[in-house]
Amino acid sequence: RGQGCAICQTRWVRLGRIAQVLGKHGLGHWLQYMGLTRPLGPREPAAAEIDRGEHWIDHMSLARRLVVALEELGPTFVKLGQLLSTRPDIVPEAYVSELKRLQDRVAPFPGESARRIVERELKCKVEEAFAEFNDEPAASGSIAQVHAAALKSGERVVVKVRRPDIRRTIERDLEVFEWIAGNMERFEG
């Protein structure tokens, strides 16, 4: 029971964050389709309260706002957007065009974080493993980014580094997706 309650609480915290981000980007009206139209907890405002204000988004299309919101929500949501960008049969063209931005324009995470992850995995300092390691990523995706490096032998390599806490993030978000899908089924039915 203790673990179940922790999972439930984690889900509600994440759902609250999703509601806040969608509302912030003027997409709060979509919350009803996820069954999130009532307050999520004592500190979470209702969708109507979240959706007010934020004039900086007025010049952006709904499709562009969705892309910005997906980026803010993190790697699992970026992957969802990437998948949707390949489905013009179910997603309107204006959305497909915007969602394609997620294919190759994902914001990188800091080079210092990449160094820490590499050091934790290799169990040594980056300087001990590599002659050179570029903190600036050569490319960045929803799950990982790559850094140019050189081995002590002089051989040029790239090091693929997964985003911090990516496994836990994806597992948590997949649980939330499952809950949302179940909730949408009940809402439709």
mmCIF file of C-alpha atoms in Angstrom:
data_model
loop_
_atom_site.group_PDB
_atom_site.id
_atom_site.type_symbol
_atom_site.label_atom_id
_atom_site.label_comp_id
_atom_site.label_asym_id
_atom_site.label_seq_id
_atom_site.Cartn_x
_atom_site.Cartn_y
_atom_site.Cartn_z
ATOM 1 C CA ARG A 1 0.000 0.000 0.000
ATOM 2 C CA GLY A 2 2.825 2.440 0.843
ATOM 3 C CA GLN A 3 4.424 2.178 -2.596
ATOM 4 C CA GLY A 4 1.030 2.448 -4.316
ATOM 5 C CA CYS A 5 0.288 5.669 -2.439
ATOM 6 C CA ALA A 6 3.697 7.082 -3.416
ATOM 7 C CA ILE A 7 3.039 6.201 -7.066
ATOM 8 C CA CYS A 8 -0.417 7.773 -6.863
ATOM 9 C CA GLN A 9 1.015 10.945 -5.318
ATOM 10 C CA THR A 10 3.764 11.103 -7.957
ATOM 11 C CA ARG A 11 1.131 10.734 -10.684
ATOM 12 C CA TRP A 12 -0.946 13.583 -9.270
ATOM 13 C CA VAL A 13 2.086 15.839 -8.968
ATOM 14 C CA ARG A 14 2.966 15.129 -12.606
ATOM 15 C CA LEU A 15 -0.632 15.625 -13.749
ATOM 16 C CA GLY A 16 -0.633 18.947 -11.907
ATOM 17 C CA ARG A 17 2.543 19.946 -13.749
ATOM 18 C CA ILE A 18 1.019 18.928 -17.093
ATOM 19 C CA ALA A 19 -2.067 21.012 -16.319
ATOM 20 C CA GLN A 20 0.082 24.013 -15.383
ATOM 21 C CA VAL A 21 2.190 23.810 -18.537
ATOM 22 C CA LEU A 22 -0.803 23.361 -20.850
ATOM 23 C CA GLY A 23 -2.572 26.254 -19.147
ATOM 24 C CA LYS A 24 0.499 28.466 -19.291
ATOM 25 C CA HIS A 25 0.690 27.933 -23.047
ATOM 26 C CA GLY A 26 -2.986 28.651 -23.617
ATOM 27 C CA LEU A 27 -3.906 25.001 -24.046
ATOM 28 C CA GLY A 28 -5.908 24.637 -20.833
ATOM 29 C CA HIS A 29 -9.066 23.901 -22.814
ATOM 30 C CA TRP A 30 -7.473 20.546 -23.780
ATOM 31 C CA LEU A 31 -7.479 19.460 -20.143
ATOM 32 C CA GLN A 32 -11.156 18.445 -20.305
ATOM 33 C CA TYR A 33 -10.238 15.716 -22.804
ATOM 34 C CA MET A 34 -7.865 14.277 -20.232
ATOM 35 C CA GLY A 35 -10.432 14.481 -17.451
ATOM 36 C CA LEU A 36 -8.466 17.223 -15.678
ATOM 37 C CA THR A 37 -11.098 19.940 -15.516
ATOM 38 C CA ARG A 38 -11.463 19.871 -11.742
ATOM 39 C CA PRO A 39 -8.735 20.993 -9.324
ATOM 40 C CA LEU A 40 -5.989 18.401 -8.927
ATOM 41 C CA GLY A 41 -5.363 19.085 -5.300
ATOM 42 C CA PRO A 42 -5.340 21.846 -2.715
ATOM 43 C CA ARG A 43 -2.611 23.829 -4.494
ATOM 44 C CA GLU A 44 -3.516 23.065 -8.124
ATOM 45 C CA PRO A 45 -5.866 25.542 -9.812
ATOM 46 C CA ALA A 46 -8.695 24.414 -12.031
ATOM 47 C CA ALA A 47 -8.154 24.517 -15.802
ATOM 48 C CA ALA A 48 -10.171 27.731 -16.174
ATOM 49 C CA GLU A 49 -7.909 29.454 -13.650
ATOM 50 C CA ILE A 50 -4.734 28.264 -15.356
ATOM 51 C CA ASP A 51 -5.822 29.361 -18.826
ATOM 52 C CA ARG A 52 -6.093 33.093 -18.050
ATOM 53 C CA GLY A 53 -3.420 35.655 -18.908
ATOM 54 C CA GLU A 54 -0.039 34.962 -20.504
ATOM 55 C CA HIS A 55 -0.176 37.498 -23.347
ATOM 56 C CA TRP A 56 3.243 36.467 -24.683
ATOM 57 C CA ILE A 57 1.617 33.448 -26.322
ATOM 58 C CA ASP A 58 -1.026 35.451 -28.189
ATOM 59 C CA HIS A 59 1.114 35.685 -31.337
ATOM 60 C CA MET A 60 1.739 31.912 -31.461
ATOM 61 C CA SER A 61 -0.466 29.376 -33.236
ATOM 62 C CA LEU A 62 -2.001 26.580 -31.177
ATOM 63 C CA ALA A 63 0.299 24.131 -32.945
ATOM 64 C CA ARG A 64 3.410 26.116 -31.990
ATOM 65 C CA ARG A 65 2.183 26.441 -28.400
ATOM 66 C CA LEU A 66 1.773 22.669 -28.276
ATOM 67 C CA VAL A 67 5.377 22.170 -29.394
ATOM 68 C CA VAL A 68 6.669 24.603 -26.758
ATOM 69 C CA ALA A 69 4.569 22.870 -24.080
ATOM 70 C CA LEU A 70 5.815 19.411 -25.116
ATOM 71 C CA GLU A 71 9.420 20.636 -24.912
ATOM 72 C CA GLU A 72 8.792 22.044 -21.449
ATOM 73 C CA LEU A 73 7.205 18.788 -20.273
ATOM 74 C CA GLY A 74 10.325 16.845 -21.191
ATOM 75 C CA PRO A 75 11.678 13.901 -23.145
ATOM 76 C CA THR A 76 8.651 11.605 -23.054
ATOM 77 C CA PHE A 77 6.394 14.354 -24.344
ATOM 78 C CA VAL A 78 8.944 15.326 -26.996
ATOM 79 C CA LYS A 79 8.957 11.674 -28.151
ATOM 80 C CA LEU A 80 5.156 11.760 -28.299
ATOM 81 C CA GLY A 81 5.352 14.911 -30.418
ATOM 82 C CA GLN A 82 7.941 13.301 -32.695
ATOM 83 C CA LEU A 83 5.661 10.307 -33.168
ATOM 84 C CA LEU A 84 2.657 12.525 -33.913
ATOM 85 C CA SER A 85 4.712 14.457 -36.488
ATOM 86 C CA THR A 86 4.874 11.271 -38.563
ATOM 87 C CA ARG A 87 1.091 10.788 -38.575
ATOM 88 C CA PRO A 88 -0.464 13.266 -41.025
ATOM 89 C CA ASP A 89 -3.333 10.783 -41.313
ATOM 90 C CA ILE A 90 -4.495 11.628 -37.767
ATOM 91 C CA VAL A 91 -2.887 15.022 -37.033
ATOM 92 C CA PRO A 92 -3.791 18.223 -38.933
ATOM 93 C CA GLU A 93 -1.037 19.484 -41.279
ATOM 94 C CA ALA A 94 -0.464 22.684 -39.278
ATOM 95 C CA TYR A 95 0.378 20.549 -36.245
ATOM 96 C CA VAL A 96 2.523 18.100 -38.227
ATOM 97 C CA SER A 97 4.620 21.004 -39.548
ATOM 98 C CA GLU A 98 5.226 22.371 -36.066
ATOM 99 C CA LEU A 99 5.754 18.962 -34.459
ATOM 100 C CA LYS A 100 8.489 18.195 -37.011
ATOM 101 C CA ARG A 101 10.574 20.819 -35.197
ATOM 102 C CA LEU A 102 10.926 18.277 -32.407
ATOM 103 C CA GLN A 103 12.760 15.888 -34.739
ATOM 104 C CA ASP A 104 16.019 17.826 -34.684
ATOM 105 C CA ARG A 105 15.689 20.909 -32.501
ATOM 106 C CA VAL A 106 15.603 19.604 -28.949
ATOM 107 C CA ALA A 107 17.270 21.830 -26.360
ATOM 108 C CA PRO A 108 20.443 20.293 -24.894
ATOM 109 C CA PHE A 109 21.067 19.728 -21.218
ATOM 110 C CA PRO A 110 24.150 21.344 -19.640
ATOM 111 C CA GLY A 111 27.592 19.969 -20.456
ATOM 112 C CA GLU A 112 28.416 19.790 -16.736
ATOM 113 C CA SER A 113 25.528 17.358 -16.282
ATOM 114 C CA ALA A 114 26.813 15.264 -19.192
ATOM 115 C CA ARG A 115 30.251 15.139 -17.559
ATOM 116 C CA ARG A 116 28.771 13.966 -14.254
ATOM 117 C CA ILE A 117 26.785 11.231 -16.013
ATOM 118 C CA VAL A 118 29.841 10.027 -17.959
ATOM 119 C CA GLU A 119 31.956 10.012 -14.789
ATOM 120 C CA ARG A 120 29.316 8.075 -12.881
ATOM 121 C CA GLU A 121 29.062 5.486 -15.682
ATOM 122 C CA LEU A 122 32.831 5.145 -16.221
ATOM 123 C CA LYS A 123 33.622 5.432 -12.494
ATOM 124 C CA CYS A 124 36.447 7.879 -13.212
ATOM 125 C CA LYS A 125 37.003 11.518 -14.106
ATOM 126 C CA VAL A 126 36.392 12.512 -17.739
ATOM 127 C CA GLU A 127 40.041 13.632 -17.945
ATOM 128 C CA GLU A 128 41.165 10.128 -16.984
ATOM 129 C CA ALA A 129 39.124 8.493 -19.769
ATOM 130 C CA PHE A 130 39.521 11.039 -22.561
ATOM 131 C CA ALA A 131 42.279 13.277 -23.920
ATOM 132 C CA GLU A 132 39.520 15.712 -24.947
ATOM 133 C CA PHE A 133 35.842 16.012 -24.131
ATOM 134 C CA ASN A 134 33.745 18.826 -25.594
ATOM 135 C CA ASP A 135 31.176 20.041 -23.046
ATOM 136 C CA GLU A 136 29.144 21.596 -25.867
ATOM 137 C CA PRO A 137 26.981 18.841 -27.396
ATOM 138 C CA ALA A 138 27.321 18.195 -31.129
ATOM 139 C CA ALA A 139 23.662 17.145 -31.269
ATOM 140 C CA SER A 140 20.802 16.822 -28.829
ATOM 141 C CA GLY A 141 17.714 14.621 -28.870
ATOM 142 C CA SER A 142 14.804 13.818 -26.618
ATOM 143 C CA ILE A 143 16.580 10.895 -24.932
ATOM 144 C CA ALA A 144 20.291 11.701 -25.268
ATOM 145 C CA GLN A 145 22.878 14.022 -26.718
ATOM 146 C CA VAL A 146 26.310 13.445 -28.222
ATOM 147 C CA HIS A 147 29.628 15.027 -27.323
ATOM 148 C CA ALA A 148 32.764 15.018 -29.427
ATOM 149 C CA ALA A 149 35.755 13.537 -27.631
ATOM 150 C CA ALA A 150 39.177 12.043 -28.216
ATOM 151 C CA LEU A 151 40.562 8.936 -26.556
ATOM 152 C CA LYS A 152 44.006 8.940 -24.967
ATOM 153 C CA SER A 153 45.190 7.136 -28.141
ATOM 154 C CA GLY A 154 44.155 10.186 -30.182
ATOM 155 C CA GLU A 155 41.216 8.417 -31.823
ATOM 156 C CA ARG A 156 38.268 10.798 -32.353
ATOM 157 C CA VAL A 157 34.974 9.503 -30.929
ATOM 158 C CA VAL A 158 31.519 10.705 -29.992
ATOM 159 C CA VAL A 159 30.059 9.993 -26.586
ATOM 160 C CA LYS A 160 26.304 9.506 -26.384
ATOM 161 C CA VAL A 161 24.990 10.614 -23.004
ATOM 162 C CA ARG A 162 21.431 9.902 -21.872
ATOM 163 C CA ARG A 163 19.518 12.742 -20.279
ATOM 164 C CA PRO A 164 19.643 12.875 -16.476
ATOM 165 C CA ASP A 165 17.113 10.533 -14.816
ATOM 166 C CA ILE A 166 15.691 9.592 -18.217
ATOM 167 C CA ARG A 167 14.601 6.084 -17.219
ATOM 168 C CA ARG A 168 12.632 7.263 -14.173
ATOM 169 C CA THR A 169 11.165 10.175 -16.148
ATOM 170 C CA ILE A 170 9.921 7.926 -18.952
ATOM 171 C CA GLU A 171 8.506 5.333 -16.562
ATOM 172 C CA ARG A 172 6.620 8.019 -14.622
ATOM 173 C CA ASP A 173 5.294 9.659 -17.770
ATOM 174 C CA LEU A 174 4.200 6.340 -19.290
ATOM 175 C CA GLU A 175 2.203 5.658 -16.132
ATOM 176 C CA VAL A 176 0.608 9.103 -16.495
ATOM 177 C CA PHE A 177 -0.136 8.438 -20.201
ATOM 178 C CA GLU A 178 -1.804 5.173 -19.230
ATOM 179 C CA TRP A 179 -3.929 6.960 -16.637
ATOM 180 C CA ILE A 180 -4.857 9.727 -19.106
ATOM 181 C CA ALA A 181 -5.794 7.162 -21.786
ATOM 182 C CA GLY A 182 -8.019 5.307 -19.319
ATOM 183 C CA ASN A 183 -9.557 8.547 -18.186
ATOM 184 C CA MET A 184 -10.208 9.622 -21.784
ATOM 185 C CA GLU A 185 -11.960 6.294 -22.453
ATOM 186 C CA ARG A 186 -14.286 6.932 -19.513
ATOM 187 C CA PHE A 187 -14.833 10.524 -20.673
ATOM 188 C CA GLU A 188 -15.687 9.384 -24.224
ATOM 189 C CA GLY A 189 -17.893 6.529 -23.010
#
